[in-house]
Amino acid sequence: MRIPKKLINDPSKVAKEQLEGLIAANHGRIQAIGDKGAVCVNPLPSPQVAIVTGGGSGHEPMFAGYLGPGLATAAACGDIFAAPPPGVILDAAQAADQGKGVLFVYGNYAGDNMNFDIAAELADDEDIETQTIRIWDDVASAPLSKIKERRGVAGDLFVLKIAGAAAAQGKSLGQVTEITAHARDCTRSVGVALSAGSIPQTGKYNFELPDDELEYGMGLHGEPGVSREKMASADTVVEQLLDRIIEDLPFVAGDKVCLLINNLGSSTVMELLIANRKVHSYLESKNIEVHDTLIGSYCTSQEMAGYSISLLKLDDTLTPLYDAPCHSFALRK
Amino acid sequence: MINTAQTQALMLYVAKQVVASEPLLTEADLVIGDGDHGIGMERGFLAVIEMLEKEQLASVDKVFIKVGSTMMASMGGASGAIFGSFFRAGGKALKGTSDFDAKSLPVLIEAGLQSVMDRGGASPGDKTMIDAADMALQMSKTTSNESLESALSKVAEAAKQGVEATKSMIATTGKAKTLGERSLGHPDPGAITTAIIFKSMADFVKQGVAV
C-alpha cells in the first residue's frame, strides 16, 4: 500500500509550524495572538469593520494567507481539518475589533458553524458586535434547494476579497454583511479529484480512488462527490465542471465573471493552464466574459490531486470591490 | 454512589481510555468522515487528563463542567463543540451534587444531550453521537433506582446498541452527509466515542472503586 510522504517535523505540530512559517513570510504584517492559532494583521487599519475568518488548517494558504489591507483582518486556525475552538476565534475577534463590529466569514461546515456560534456568544459577552456569513459555494455538495447545506470551498476567496474591500471602504457592519452575503450568493464552485490527500497525524490517505478513475465534486476533506467516472480528457472534465456551475446560478450570456482555477494540492501548473485554456474558450462560447483569472494554489487539501473551478458573477456593486487593491501573502492586487 | 474525588478519578480513567482508542476512532472516521475525529478526541482528552491531574475539583458538577470546558477550549472541530457542550450542560444540571449515583446519570445525560441537539441541530436518527447518547439516556431513566455499577453497565450496553443502530442510518449532518446511502453499514465515529465513554465509566466503577 502506498504511504503518504511529507517533509514535516512532529506530526502533531504541523498546524502550529505552518502558521509560524506564514507569519515569518509576512515580515511583521501579521502577528500571532496568543499561541493557539489566532493571527491578526499588524498594525490594524484605520478603524473599520473587522473581517474575521478561519477554519481547519491543512488548506493553506486558506485562511490565514488572506490577511492584510483590503482583505481579512484576523483568522482563527484550527488543527488539520478541524475547526478552531471558540476561544481561538474569540482571540482573533478581540484582536481585530475596533469598535465597528466583526463579521465572521467562513466555510459552511458543522464544526465551524458550532465553534463560530459559540465564539459569537462569547464575543457578545465582551460587548463585541458580530455578524456571520457562511460560505456555501460548492454546488456538488447539496442540491440548489438545500443550498444552506452546501460546503464552502475555494470560492471562500472571492467572498473574503469582497468583504475585505467593503470593510476597507468604511462601510457599516450591516452594509458589509449585506454585500458579503451578495458576493457569496454570486459565487459557485465545483472540483474534481484524481487522488487523495492525507492528514499528517494519521499517515494514511483519506480515501482510495482507483488509478483509472476521477471523482467529481470531491470535498476539501475527501468528502465524497457526486460521481466517480473513468479518467477523461481535460477538455471533457472542464466542460462537465463548468456545466454544473453555469446551470446552478445560473450564469447566462452577457455575464461578467471572475475565474479561479484552484489547485487542490498536487496538480501541476501545466494541468491548471490546460484547464484554463478550455475554461476561457467554453465561457466565450457561452458569451460569458472573464474579467479576471486566478490560477494556482488558493485553497488546498493536502496532496490531493485535482482542481476546482470557481466563478464569481460580477455586477455594479461587486466589480469595483473586486478591483480594489489588497495585499496579503496569497493574494495581491 | 461515588464521591467527588472518585468522580474526578472516573473521568480521568475515561479520558485515558478514549485517548487509547485514538487508532480505532481514526479508522472509523477515515471510512465515513475526514479522519480527524480520533485525533480531535485525543487532543481534547489529553487536555482533560492534564487538567484533572493538576486540579482538585470541589463537586461532581464542577468535574463534568470543567471536563466540558476543557474539551471545548482545546479541541475545535465539531467534536469539541459537541462533547464540550455535552459535559458542560450535563454538569450544570448536577449543580451542587457531591455524590454521583444512578439518579445522577439521567440528569447528566438528558441535559447534555439537549445541549448537543440545540447546538448542532441534529436529532436521533441522524447518525451522530446523539443516537448512542439517546439510547444511554432511555436506559438510564429505567435504571435510576439501581446501584451505580448496575446502572452504568446497562447504560454502556445501551450506548453500544446505539452505535450498532447508526450502521443502518444515513448520515444527514457533518462531513459524512454527502456520503448519503454510502454511509450505510458504517457506525458513526462520534457514537463510538460516546459508547467508549460510558463503557469506561462502567468499567471504572466495576473495578471496585465504589458501588
mmCIF file of C-alpha atoms in Angstrom, chain A:
data_model
loop_
_atom_site.group_PDB
_atom_site.id
_atom_site.type_symbol
_atom_site.label_atom_id
_atom_site.label_comp_id
_atom_site.label_asym_id
_atom_site.label_seq_id
_atom_site.Cartn_x
_atom_site.Cartn_y
_atom_site.Cartn_z
ATOM 1 C CA MET A 1 0.000 0.000 0.000
ATOM 2 C CA ARG A 2 1.189 3.487 -0.855
ATOM 3 C CA ILE A 3 2.197 5.566 2.189
ATOM 4 C CA PRO A 4 1.959 9.383 2.118
ATOM 5 C CA LYS A 5 5.328 11.156 2.203
ATOM 6 C CA LYS A 6 5.556 14.599 3.751
ATOM 7 C CA LEU A 7 8.528 16.657 4.885
ATOM 8 C CA ILE A 8 7.342 17.622 8.342
ATOM 9 C CA ASN A 9 8.646 17.569 11.884
ATOM 10 C CA ASP A 10 6.326 16.491 14.695
ATOM 11 C CA PRO A 11 3.014 15.452 13.030
ATOM 12 C CA SER A 12 1.058 16.902 15.950
ATOM 13 C CA LYS A 13 2.634 20.323 15.381
ATOM 14 C CA VAL A 14 2.066 20.828 11.656
ATOM 15 C CA ALA A 15 -0.747 23.353 12.113
ATOM 16 C CA LYS A 16 1.354 25.412 14.506
ATOM 17 C CA GLU A 17 4.520 25.231 12.430
ATOM 18 C CA GLN A 18 2.894 26.161 9.127
ATOM 19 C CA LEU A 19 1.372 29.190 10.851
ATOM 20 C CA GLU A 20 4.769 30.215 12.180
ATOM 21 C CA GLY A 21 6.099 29.945 8.653
ATOM 22 C CA LEU A 22 3.259 32.054 7.324
ATOM 23 C CA ILE A 23 3.841 34.721 9.960
ATOM 24 C CA ALA A 24 7.536 34.812 9.041
ATOM 25 C CA ALA A 25 6.611 35.181 5.363
ATOM 26 C CA ASN A 26 4.526 38.251 6.195
ATOM 27 C CA HIS A 27 7.530 40.164 7.586
ATOM 28 C CA GLY A 28 5.692 41.650 10.542
ATOM 29 C CA ARG A 29 2.451 42.422 8.689
ATOM 30 C CA ILE A 30 0.585 39.777 10.685
ATOM 31 C CA GLN A 31 1.157 38.604 14.233
ATOM 32 C CA ALA A 32 0.139 35.679 16.397
ATOM 33 C CA ILE A 33 -2.465 36.422 19.065
ATOM 34 C CA GLY A 34 -1.702 34.006 21.860
ATOM 35 C CA ASP A 35 -0.262 30.642 20.878
ATOM 36 C CA LYS A 36 -3.374 28.694 19.960
ATOM 37 C CA GLY A 37 -3.870 29.619 16.317
ATOM 38 C CA ALA A 38 -5.213 33.179 16.187
ATOM 39 C CA VAL A 39 -3.458 35.671 13.897
ATOM 40 C CA CYS A 40 -4.220 39.312 13.167
ATOM 41 C CA VAL A 41 -2.905 41.971 10.827
ATOM 42 C CA ASN A 42 -0.309 44.312 12.291
ATOM 43 C CA PRO A 43 -0.920 47.184 12.587
ATOM 44 C CA LEU A 44 -4.704 47.356 12.395
ATOM 45 C CA PRO A 45 -6.001 49.511 9.530
ATOM 46 C CA SER A 46 -7.824 52.781 10.194
ATOM 47 C CA PRO A 47 -10.957 51.916 12.190
ATOM 48 C CA GLN A 48 -13.259 49.714 10.133
ATOM 49 C CA VAL A 49 -15.415 46.607 10.381
ATOM 50 C CA ALA A 50 -13.181 43.623 11.168
ATOM 51 C CA ILE A 51 -13.346 40.631 8.844
ATOM 52 C CA VAL A 52 -12.545 37.516 10.864
ATOM 53 C CA THR A 53 -12.205 34.247 9.031
ATOM 54 C CA GLY A 54 -10.881 30.834 9.902
ATOM 55 C CA GLY A 55 -11.345 27.107 9.830
ATOM 56 C CA GLY A 56 -9.332 23.959 9.954
ATOM 57 C CA SER A 57 -5.695 24.108 8.910
ATOM 58 C CA GLY A 58 -4.395 21.975 6.090
ATOM 59 C CA HIS A 59 -5.957 24.100 3.315
ATOM 60 C CA GLU A 60 -3.077 26.564 3.036
ATOM 61 C CA PRO A 61 -2.953 29.329 2.032
ATOM 62 C CA MET A 62 -6.634 29.460 3.087
ATOM 63 C CA PHE A 63 -7.433 31.094 5.565
ATOM 64 C CA ALA A 64 -4.594 32.995 7.215
ATOM 65 C CA GLY A 65 -2.897 33.595 3.857
ATOM 66 C CA TYR A 66 -5.544 36.195 3.113
ATOM 67 C CA LEU A 67 -4.887 38.644 5.942
ATOM 68 C CA GLY A 68 -3.962 42.170 5.037
ATOM 69 C CA PRO A 69 -5.197 45.529 3.769
ATOM 70 C CA GLY A 70 -8.317 45.092 1.651
ATOM 71 C CA LEU A 71 -8.766 41.509 2.797
ATOM 72 C CA ALA A 72 -9.404 39.773 6.130
ATOM 73 C CA THR A 73 -8.326 41.331 9.425
ATOM 74 C CA ALA A 74 -7.772 38.202 11.511
ATOM 75 C CA ALA A 75 -8.021 34.446 11.278
ATOM 76 C CA ALA A 76 -8.575 31.568 13.680
ATOM 77 C CA CYS A 77 -6.731 28.446 12.595
ATOM 78 C CA GLY A 78 -7.710 25.033 13.936
ATOM 79 C CA ASP A 79 -5.800 21.801 13.753
ATOM 80 C CA ILE A 80 -5.641 19.960 10.438
ATOM 81 C CA PHE A 81 -9.187 19.757 9.020
ATOM 82 C CA ALA A 82 -10.664 20.670 12.415
ATOM 83 C CA ALA A 83 -12.486 23.911 13.152
ATOM 84 C CA PRO A 84 -10.744 26.202 15.634
ATOM 85 C CA PRO A 85 -12.063 26.177 19.217
ATOM 86 C CA PRO A 86 -14.267 29.114 20.286
ATOM 87 C CA GLY A 87 -11.515 30.658 22.421
ATOM 88 C CA VAL A 88 -9.198 30.961 19.431
ATOM 89 C CA ILE A 89 -11.936 32.581 17.354
ATOM 90 C CA LEU A 90 -12.609 34.993 20.225
ATOM 91 C CA ASP A 91 -8.868 35.798 20.393
ATOM 92 C CA ALA A 92 -8.969 36.698 16.700
ATOM 93 C CA ALA A 93 -12.157 38.736 17.060
ATOM 94 C CA GLN A 94 -10.878 40.678 20.062
ATOM 95 C CA ALA A 95 -7.604 41.467 18.343
ATOM 96 C CA ALA A 96 -9.354 42.636 15.173
ATOM 97 C CA ASP A 97 -12.292 44.543 16.659
ATOM 98 C CA GLN A 98 -12.027 48.321 16.547
ATOM 99 C CA GLY A 99 -15.459 49.008 17.923
ATOM 100 C CA LYS A 100 -17.041 48.846 14.460
ATOM 101 C CA GLY A 101 -18.111 45.235 14.800
ATOM 102 C CA VAL A 102 -16.835 41.922 13.500
ATOM 103 C CA LEU A 103 -18.022 39.953 10.512
ATOM 104 C CA PHE A 104 -17.294 36.230 10.703
ATOM 105 C CA VAL A 105 -16.760 34.862 7.185
ATOM 106 C CA TYR A 106 -16.068 31.148 6.873
ATOM 107 C CA GLY A 107 -16.932 27.921 5.107
ATOM 108 C CA ASN A 108 -20.191 26.174 5.963
ATOM 109 C CA TYR A 109 -19.211 23.096 7.976
ATOM 110 C CA ALA A 110 -20.864 21.742 11.120
ATOM 111 C CA GLY A 111 -17.710 22.157 13.204
ATOM 112 C CA ASP A 112 -17.003 25.693 12.031
ATOM 113 C CA ASN A 113 -20.626 26.710 12.448
ATOM 114 C CA MET A 114 -20.813 25.483 16.032
ATOM 115 C CA ASN A 115 -17.461 26.878 17.137
ATOM 116 C CA PHE A 116 -18.019 30.284 15.484
ATOM 117 C CA ASP A 117 -21.529 30.408 17.000
ATOM 118 C CA ILE A 118 -20.121 29.764 20.470
ATOM 119 C CA ALA A 119 -17.456 32.399 19.775
ATOM 120 C CA ALA A 120 -20.181 34.863 18.750
ATOM 121 C CA GLU A 121 -21.862 34.272 22.122
ATOM 122 C CA LEU A 122 -18.532 34.797 23.915
ATOM 123 C CA ALA A 123 -17.904 37.978 21.864
ATOM 124 C CA ASP A 124 -21.339 39.255 22.840
ATOM 125 C CA ASP A 125 -20.318 38.813 26.486
ATOM 126 C CA GLU A 126 -17.345 41.091 25.701
ATOM 127 C CA ASP A 127 -19.638 43.658 24.024
ATOM 128 C CA ILE A 128 -18.247 42.902 20.565
ATOM 129 C CA GLU A 129 -20.947 43.007 17.912
ATOM 130 C CA THR A 130 -20.715 40.174 15.394
ATOM 131 C CA GLN A 131 -22.445 39.109 12.219
ATOM 132 C CA THR A 132 -21.903 35.848 10.346
ATOM 133 C CA ILE A 133 -21.686 34.895 6.687
ATOM 134 C CA ARG A 134 -21.251 31.202 5.976
ATOM 135 C CA ILE A 135 -19.959 30.391 2.513
ATOM 136 C CA TRP A 136 -21.619 27.567 0.584
ATOM 137 C CA ASP A 137 -20.204 27.745 -2.927
ATOM 138 C CA ASP A 138 -19.680 24.020 -3.645
ATOM 139 C CA VAL A 139 -22.522 23.089 -5.991
ATOM 140 C CA ALA A 140 -21.701 19.378 -5.750
ATOM 141 C CA SER A 141 -22.278 19.131 -2.023
ATOM 142 C CA ALA A 142 -26.083 19.506 -1.998
ATOM 143 C CA PRO A 143 -28.865 20.376 -4.442
ATOM 144 C CA LEU A 144 -29.769 24.020 -5.013
ATOM 145 C CA SER A 145 -32.953 23.548 -2.965
ATOM 146 C CA LYS A 146 -30.718 22.793 0.030
ATOM 147 C CA ILE A 147 -28.089 25.443 -0.663
ATOM 148 C CA LYS A 148 -27.548 26.092 3.042
ATOM 149 C CA GLU A 149 -26.227 22.540 3.375
ATOM 150 C CA ARG A 150 -23.511 23.132 0.813
ATOM 151 C CA ARG A 151 -19.859 23.356 1.805
ATOM 152 C CA GLY A 152 -17.528 26.288 1.459
ATOM 153 C CA VAL A 153 -14.541 25.657 -0.807
ATOM 154 C CA ALA A 154 -12.195 27.825 -2.901
ATOM 155 C CA GLY A 155 -14.947 30.369 -3.571
ATOM 156 C CA ASP A 156 -14.229 31.499 0.004
ATOM 157 C CA LEU A 157 -11.501 33.596 -1.592
ATOM 158 C CA PHE A 158 -13.881 35.695 -3.698
ATOM 159 C CA VAL A 159 -16.178 36.260 -0.739
ATOM 160 C CA LEU A 160 -13.281 37.290 1.521
ATOM 161 C CA LYS A 161 -11.984 39.639 -1.177
ATOM 162 C CA ILE A 162 -15.307 41.429 -1.454
ATOM 163 C CA ALA A 163 -15.831 41.510 2.329
ATOM 164 C CA GLY A 164 -12.364 42.967 2.883
ATOM 165 C CA ALA A 165 -12.826 45.594 0.190
ATOM 166 C CA ALA A 166 -16.216 46.632 1.552
ATOM 167 C CA ALA A 167 -14.815 46.921 5.077
ATOM 168 C CA ALA A 168 -11.849 48.963 3.823
ATOM 169 C CA GLN A 169 -14.273 51.484 2.322
ATOM 170 C CA GLY A 170 -15.529 52.215 5.825
ATOM 171 C CA LYS A 171 -18.963 50.719 5.341
ATOM 172 C CA SER A 172 -21.024 49.763 8.411
ATOM 173 C CA LEU A 173 -21.240 46.210 9.754
ATOM 174 C CA GLY A 174 -24.739 45.911 8.336
ATOM 175 C CA GLN A 175 -23.602 47.068 4.901
ATOM 176 C CA VAL A 176 -20.512 44.865 4.846
ATOM 177 C CA THR A 177 -22.624 41.891 5.891
ATOM 178 C CA GLU A 178 -25.158 42.543 3.151
ATOM 179 C CA ILE A 179 -22.507 42.943 0.439
ATOM 180 C CA THR A 180 -20.647 39.844 1.630
ATOM 181 C CA ALA A 181 -23.853 37.806 1.516
ATOM 182 C CA HIS A 182 -24.403 39.080 -2.018
ATOM 183 C CA ALA A 183 -20.867 38.030 -3.024
ATOM 184 C CA ARG A 184 -21.486 34.603 -1.502
ATOM 185 C CA ASP A 185 -24.739 34.307 -3.432
ATOM 186 C CA CYS A 186 -22.938 35.178 -6.688
ATOM 187 C CA THR A 187 -20.181 32.558 -6.186
ATOM 188 C CA ARG A 188 -20.221 28.951 -7.359
ATOM 189 C CA SER A 189 -17.502 26.277 -7.321
ATOM 190 C CA VAL A 190 -17.014 22.632 -8.093
ATOM 191 C CA GLY A 191 -13.982 20.381 -8.023
ATOM 192 C CA VAL A 192 -12.595 17.196 -9.442
ATOM 193 C CA ALA A 193 -10.190 14.895 -7.593
ATOM 194 C CA LEU A 194 -7.735 12.438 -9.117
ATOM 195 C CA SER A 195 -6.120 11.115 -5.956
ATOM 196 C CA ALA A 196 -6.377 11.547 -2.210
ATOM 197 C CA GLY A 197 -4.750 13.794 0.320
ATOM 198 C CA SER A 198 -3.715 12.633 3.766
ATOM 199 C CA ILE A 199 -3.782 14.053 7.280
ATOM 200 C CA PRO A 200 -0.207 14.226 8.633
ATOM 201 C CA GLN A 201 -1.145 12.740 12.010
ATOM 202 C CA THR A 202 -2.768 9.634 10.583
ATOM 203 C CA GLY A 203 -0.175 8.989 7.881
ATOM 204 C CA LYS A 204 -2.928 7.483 5.733
ATOM 205 C CA TYR A 205 -4.727 8.584 2.616
ATOM 206 C CA ASN A 206 -8.207 9.898 3.348
ATOM 207 C CA PHE A 207 -9.814 7.817 0.636
ATOM 208 C CA GLU A 208 -8.967 5.482 -2.181
ATOM 209 C CA LEU A 209 -9.530 6.387 -5.788
ATOM 210 C CA PRO A 210 -8.591 3.757 -8.385
ATOM 211 C CA ASP A 211 -5.775 4.689 -10.792
ATOM 212 C CA ASP A 212 -8.134 4.964 -13.750
ATOM 213 C CA GLU A 213 -10.898 6.972 -12.071
ATOM 214 C CA LEU A 214 -11.634 10.532 -11.052
ATOM 215 C CA GLU A 215 -14.317 11.914 -8.789
ATOM 216 C CA TYR A 216 -16.469 14.963 -9.491
ATOM 217 C CA GLY A 217 -17.433 17.135 -6.571
ATOM 218 C CA MET A 218 -14.960 15.691 -4.082
ATOM 219 C CA GLY A 219 -14.877 17.829 -0.920
ATOM 220 C CA LEU A 220 -11.868 19.552 0.583
ATOM 221 C CA HIS A 221 -11.591 16.885 3.266
ATOM 222 C CA GLY A 222 -12.202 13.938 0.979
ATOM 223 C CA GLU A 223 -15.971 14.094 1.376
ATOM 224 C CA PRO A 224 -17.397 12.015 -1.458
ATOM 225 C CA GLY A 225 -18.555 13.881 -4.502
ATOM 226 C CA VAL A 226 -21.379 13.352 -6.932
ATOM 227 C CA SER A 227 -19.927 10.764 -9.266
ATOM 228 C CA ARG A 228 -16.905 8.608 -9.918
ATOM 229 C CA GLU A 229 -16.028 8.209 -13.552
ATOM 230 C CA LYS A 230 -13.255 6.862 -15.734
ATOM 231 C CA MET A 231 -10.367 9.209 -16.389
ATOM 232 C CA ALA A 232 -11.190 11.555 -19.248
ATOM 233 C CA SER A 233 -9.568 14.345 -21.236
ATOM 234 C CA ALA A 234 -9.036 17.748 -19.610
ATOM 235 C CA ASP A 235 -11.473 19.379 -22.020
ATOM 236 C CA THR A 236 -14.206 16.880 -21.188
ATOM 237 C CA VAL A 237 -13.688 17.304 -17.451
ATOM 238 C CA VAL A 238 -13.646 21.095 -17.658
ATOM 239 C CA GLU A 239 -16.903 21.128 -19.622
ATOM 240 C CA GLN A 240 -18.536 18.876 -17.031
ATOM 241 C CA LEU A 241 -17.374 21.105 -14.192
ATOM 242 C CA LEU A 242 -18.425 24.328 -15.898
ATOM 243 C CA ASP A 243 -21.825 22.946 -16.864
ATOM 244 C CA ARG A 244 -22.531 22.168 -13.210
ATOM 245 C CA ILE A 245 -21.575 25.696 -12.146
ATOM 246 C CA ILE A 246 -23.197 27.546 -15.023
ATOM 247 C CA GLU A 247 -26.600 25.926 -14.734
ATOM 248 C CA ASP A 248 -26.643 26.289 -10.954
ATOM 249 C CA LEU A 249 -26.527 30.071 -10.503
ATOM 250 C CA PRO A 250 -27.270 30.274 -13.468
ATOM 251 C CA PHE A 251 -24.580 32.195 -15.337
ATOM 252 C CA VAL A 252 -26.003 33.489 -18.625
ATOM 253 C CA ALA A 253 -24.880 35.146 -21.821
ATOM 254 C CA GLY A 254 -23.700 38.672 -21.164
ATOM 255 C CA ASP A 255 -22.493 37.936 -17.632
ATOM 256 C CA LYS A 256 -19.086 39.115 -16.497
ATOM 257 C CA VAL A 257 -17.233 36.781 -14.117
ATOM 258 C CA CYS A 258 -14.049 36.343 -12.130
ATOM 259 C CA LEU A 259 -12.469 32.941 -12.562
ATOM 260 C CA LEU A 260 -10.446 30.918 -10.072
ATOM 261 C CA ILE A 261 -8.823 27.657 -11.064
ATOM 262 C CA ASN A 262 -7.629 26.277 -7.770
ATOM 263 C CA ASN A 263 -5.091 23.540 -7.308
ATOM 264 C CA LEU A 264 -6.360 21.102 -4.661
ATOM 265 C CA GLY A 265 -2.785 20.221 -3.832
ATOM 266 C CA SER A 266 -0.574 18.255 -6.144
ATOM 267 C CA SER A 267 -1.798 19.013 -9.631
ATOM 268 C CA THR A 268 0.681 20.678 -11.958
ATOM 269 C CA VAL A 269 0.542 24.253 -13.188
ATOM 270 C CA MET A 270 0.562 22.664 -16.629
ATOM 271 C CA GLU A 271 -2.760 20.947 -15.931
ATOM 272 C CA LEU A 272 -4.239 24.125 -14.493
ATOM 273 C CA LEU A 273 -3.244 26.067 -17.590
ATOM 274 C CA ILE A 274 -4.683 23.412 -19.875
ATOM 275 C CA ALA A 275 -7.896 23.672 -17.863
ATOM 276 C CA ASN A 276 -7.796 27.455 -18.144
ATOM 277 C CA ARG A 277 -7.473 27.258 -21.927
ATOM 278 C CA LYS A 278 -10.705 25.301 -22.086
ATOM 279 C CA VAL A 279 -12.494 27.375 -19.457
ATOM 280 C CA HIS A 280 -11.871 30.542 -21.426
ATOM 281 C CA SER A 281 -12.958 29.097 -24.762
ATOM 282 C CA TYR A 282 -16.018 27.441 -23.220
ATOM 283 C CA LEU A 283 -17.131 30.596 -21.415
ATOM 284 C CA GLU A 284 -16.533 32.588 -24.585
ATOM 285 C CA SER A 285 -18.774 30.172 -26.474
ATOM 286 C CA LYS A 286 -21.466 30.904 -23.876
ATOM 287 C CA ASN A 287 -20.859 34.637 -24.289
ATOM 288 C CA ILE A 288 -19.695 34.948 -20.677
ATOM 289 C CA GLU A 289 -16.897 37.490 -20.254
ATOM 290 C CA VAL A 290 -13.963 36.698 -17.953
ATOM 291 C CA HIS A 291 -12.988 39.840 -16.061
ATOM 292 C CA ASP A 292 -10.076 38.338 -14.127
ATOM 293 C CA THR A 293 -8.351 34.956 -13.886
ATOM 294 C CA LEU A 294 -6.639 33.477 -10.832
ATOM 295 C CA ILE A 295 -4.723 30.224 -11.246
ATOM 296 C CA GLY A 296 -2.821 28.415 -8.516
ATOM 297 C CA SER A 297 -2.985 27.002 -5.006
ATOM 298 C CA TYR A 298 -5.539 29.124 -3.170
ATOM 299 C CA CYS A 299 -7.430 26.547 -1.096
ATOM 300 C CA THR A 300 -5.844 23.134 -0.892
ATOM 301 C CA SER A 301 -6.497 19.735 0.576
ATOM 302 C CA GLN A 302 -3.021 18.476 1.377
ATOM 303 C CA GLU A 303 -1.623 16.484 -1.556
ATOM 304 C CA MET A 304 -4.995 15.792 -3.151
ATOM 305 C CA ALA A 305 -4.593 15.850 -6.930
ATOM 306 C CA GLY A 306 -7.177 17.722 -8.935
ATOM 307 C CA TYR A 307 -8.586 21.203 -9.089
ATOM 308 C CA SER A 308 -11.686 23.235 -8.517
ATOM 309 C CA ILE A 309 -13.197 25.934 -10.676
ATOM 310 C CA SER A 310 -14.942 28.912 -9.092
ATOM 311 C CA LEU A 311 -16.855 31.708 -10.751
ATOM 312 C CA LEU A 312 -17.941 34.986 -9.188
ATOM 313 C CA LYS A 313 -20.651 36.790 -11.119
ATOM 314 C CA LEU A 314 -19.855 40.493 -11.117
ATOM 315 C CA ASP A 315 -22.255 43.427 -11.101
ATOM 316 C CA ASP A 316 -22.012 47.155 -10.467
ATOM 317 C CA THR A 317 -21.655 46.556 -6.718
ATOM 318 C CA LEU A 318 -19.090 43.784 -6.873
ATOM 319 C CA THR A 319 -16.825 44.897 -9.733
ATOM 320 C CA PRO A 320 -15.252 47.924 -8.010
ATOM 321 C CA LEU A 321 -14.870 45.956 -4.782
ATOM 322 C CA TYR A 322 -13.179 43.086 -6.604
ATOM 323 C CA ASP A 323 -10.875 45.519 -8.409
ATOM 324 C CA ALA A 324 -9.933 47.366 -5.224
ATOM 325 C CA PRO A 325 -6.327 46.927 -4.089
ATOM 326 C CA CYS A 326 -5.411 44.333 -1.486
ATOM 327 C CA HIS A 327 -2.220 42.926 -0.047
ATOM 328 C CA SER A 328 -1.751 39.557 1.580
ATOM 329 C CA PHE A 329 0.555 36.563 1.449
ATOM 330 C CA ALA A 330 -1.548 34.720 -1.126
ATOM 331 C CA LEU A 331 -3.465 37.427 -2.986
ATOM 332 C CA ARG A 332 -2.251 40.846 -4.080
ATOM 333 C CA LYS A 333 -3.992 43.279 -6.335
#
